[in-house]
Coordinates of C-alpha atoms in Angstrom, one line a residue:
M1 CA 61.2 106.8 73.0
K2 CA 61.7 103.2 74.1
I3 CA 59.0 100.6 73.7
L4 CA 59.4 99.6 77.3
D5 CA 58.7 103.2 78.4
I6 CA 55.1 102.5 77.4
L7 CA 54.8 98.7 77.8
P8 CA 54.4 97.6 81.5
K9 CA 55.6 94.0 82.1
E10 CA 52.1 93.3 83.5
A11 CA 50.6 94.1 80.2
I12 CA 52.3 91.3 78.4
I13 CA 50.2 88.2 77.7
P14 CA 52.5 85.2 76.8
E15 CA 49.6 83.2 75.4
L16 CA 46.3 84.7 74.5
G17 CA 43.1 82.7 75.1
A18 CA 41.4 84.6 72.3
T19 CA 40.3 82.9 69.1
T20 CA 38.7 85.9 67.3
K21 CA 39.8 89.5 66.5
R22 CA 37.3 90.9 69.0
Q23 CA 38.5 88.6 71.7
V24 CA 42.1 89.7 71.1
L25 CA 41.1 93.3 71.5
E26 CA 39.2 92.5 74.7
E27 CA 42.1 90.5 76.2
L28 CA 44.7 93.2 75.3
T29 CA 42.4 95.9 76.6
D30 CA 42.0 94.1 79.9
A31 CA 45.7 93.8 80.2
L32 CA 45.9 97.6 79.8
L33 CA 43.2 98.1 82.4
K34 CA 45.4 96.4 85.0
C35 CA 47.8 99.3 84.6
K36 CA 45.3 102.0 83.9
P37 CA 42.1 101.0 85.7
H38 CA 40.5 104.5 85.3
L39 CA 40.1 103.9 81.5
D40 CA 36.6 103.2 80.2
R41 CA 36.8 99.6 78.9
H42 CA 33.6 99.9 76.8
R43 CA 34.7 103.2 75.2
L44 CA 38.2 101.8 74.5
L45 CA 36.8 98.7 72.8
E46 CA 34.5 100.9 70.8
V47 CA 37.4 103.1 69.6
L48 CA 39.5 100.0 68.7
L49 CA 36.6 98.3 66.8
E50 CA 35.9 101.5 64.9
R51 CA 39.5 101.7 63.9
E52 CA 39.3 98.0 62.7
R53 CA 36.2 98.9 60.6
L54 CA 38.3 101.5 58.7
G55 CA 40.8 98.8 57.8
S56 CA 42.5 95.9 59.6
T57 CA 45.6 96.7 61.7
G58 CA 46.9 93.2 60.7
I59 CA 50.0 94.3 58.8
G60 CA 51.1 90.8 57.6
D61 CA 54.0 88.5 58.6
G62 CA 52.0 87.3 61.6
I63 CA 51.7 90.8 63.1
A64 CA 48.8 93.0 64.2
I65 CA 49.2 96.4 65.8
P66 CA 45.7 97.5 66.8
H67 CA 45.6 101.1 67.9
G68 CA 43.4 104.0 68.8
K69 CA 43.1 107.3 70.7
I70 CA 41.0 107.9 73.7
E71 CA 40.3 110.8 76.1
D72 CA 41.2 110.4 79.8
L73 CA 44.7 109.2 79.0
D74 CA 47.8 111.4 79.7
Q75 CA 50.4 109.2 77.9
L76 CA 50.8 106.4 75.5
I77 CA 50.3 102.9 76.8
L78 CA 51.0 99.5 75.1
S79 CA 50.0 95.9 75.7
F80 CA 51.4 92.8 74.0
G81 CA 49.9 89.4 73.3
R82 CA 51.0 86.3 71.5
S83 CA 49.0 83.4 70.0
S84 CA 50.9 80.3 69.1
A85 CA 48.0 79.0 67.0
G86 CA 47.5 82.3 65.3
I87 CA 44.2 84.3 64.9
D88 CA 42.5 85.6 61.8
F89 CA 43.0 89.3 62.0
E90 CA 42.1 90.0 58.4
S91 CA 45.7 90.8 57.7
M92 CA 47.0 92.2 54.4
D93 CA 48.7 88.9 53.5
G94 CA 45.7 86.8 54.5
K95 CA 47.7 84.9 57.1
P96 CA 46.8 84.6 60.8
A97 CA 48.5 87.0 63.3
H98 CA 50.6 85.6 66.1
I99 CA 52.1 88.8 67.6
F100 CA 49.9 91.6 68.8
F101 CA 50.8 95.1 70.1
L102 CA 47.9 97.2 71.2
L103 CA 48.8 100.9 71.3
V104 CA 46.5 103.5 72.9
A105 CA 47.3 107.2 72.8
P106 CA 45.8 110.3 74.3
E107 CA 43.2 112.0 72.0
N108 CA 45.4 114.9 70.9
C109 CA 48.9 113.5 70.2
A110 CA 49.3 112.5 66.6
G111 CA 53.1 112.9 66.4
I112 CA 54.1 110.7 69.3
H113 CA 51.4 108.1 68.4
L114 CA 52.9 107.8 64.9
R115 CA 56.5 107.6 66.3
A116 CA 55.4 104.7 68.6
L117 CA 53.8 102.8 65.7
A118 CA 57.0 103.3 63.7
K119 CA 59.1 102.1 66.5
I120 CA 57.0 98.9 67.0
A121 CA 57.0 98.3 63.2
R122 CA 60.8 98.7 63.1
L123 CA 61.2 96.2 65.9
L124 CA 59.0 93.6 64.2
N125 CA 60.6 94.2 60.8
N126 CA 63.3 91.8 62.0
S127 CA 62.3 88.2 61.3
G128 CA 64.7 87.0 64.0
V129 CA 63.0 89.1 66.6
R130 CA 59.5 87.9 65.5
K131 CA 60.7 84.3 65.8
R132 CA 62.1 84.9 69.2
L133 CA 58.9 86.5 70.4
Q134 CA 56.9 83.7 69.0
T135 CA 58.9 81.1 70.8
A136 CA 59.6 82.8 74.1
A137 CA 58.7 80.7 77.1
S138 CA 57.4 83.4 79.4
R139 CA 56.4 87.0 80.1
D140 CA 59.9 87.6 81.5
E141 CA 61.6 86.3 78.3
I142 CA 59.3 88.4 76.0
Y143 CA 60.1 91.4 78.1
A144 CA 63.9 90.7 77.9
I145 CA 63.7 90.3 74.1
I146 CA 62.0 93.6 73.7
R147 CA 64.4 95.3 76.1
Q148 CA 67.4 93.9 74.2
E149 CA 66.1 95.1 70.9
D150 CA 64.9 98.4 72.4
D151 CA 68.4 99.1 73.6
A152 CA 69.8 98.4 70.1
F153 CA 67.7 101.3 68.5

């Protein structure tokens, strides 16, 4: 699986307007809805907020990977957002998050959901990639960085 198989270019937000965790989830959800307008926004936000209540998906190093499962979806979908200023996402290291991948999976697909999370984590494990994503000038540049790294795996 390639990240770009599930990340439409239109679902990339080069600079989030959000300043809170909830606003990040709302903005990334709205980016997904541009590509999957049949999804129930209220239900998706409910699922994501419930997942955050279980424990923050802010994994540290300026990264958060909020995720959840929802009915009425036939395949994985991903959105991406970046905040130059950083947003408190209650990350494990206590530092603000700058890079966000929101992953939504169909209700009954644990294996592929976990593989996608692992693929994203592997991509972001490289500090050079994180830096390039943080400083990219546009949606197209972010997409190109992910494509280049995607092809390397």
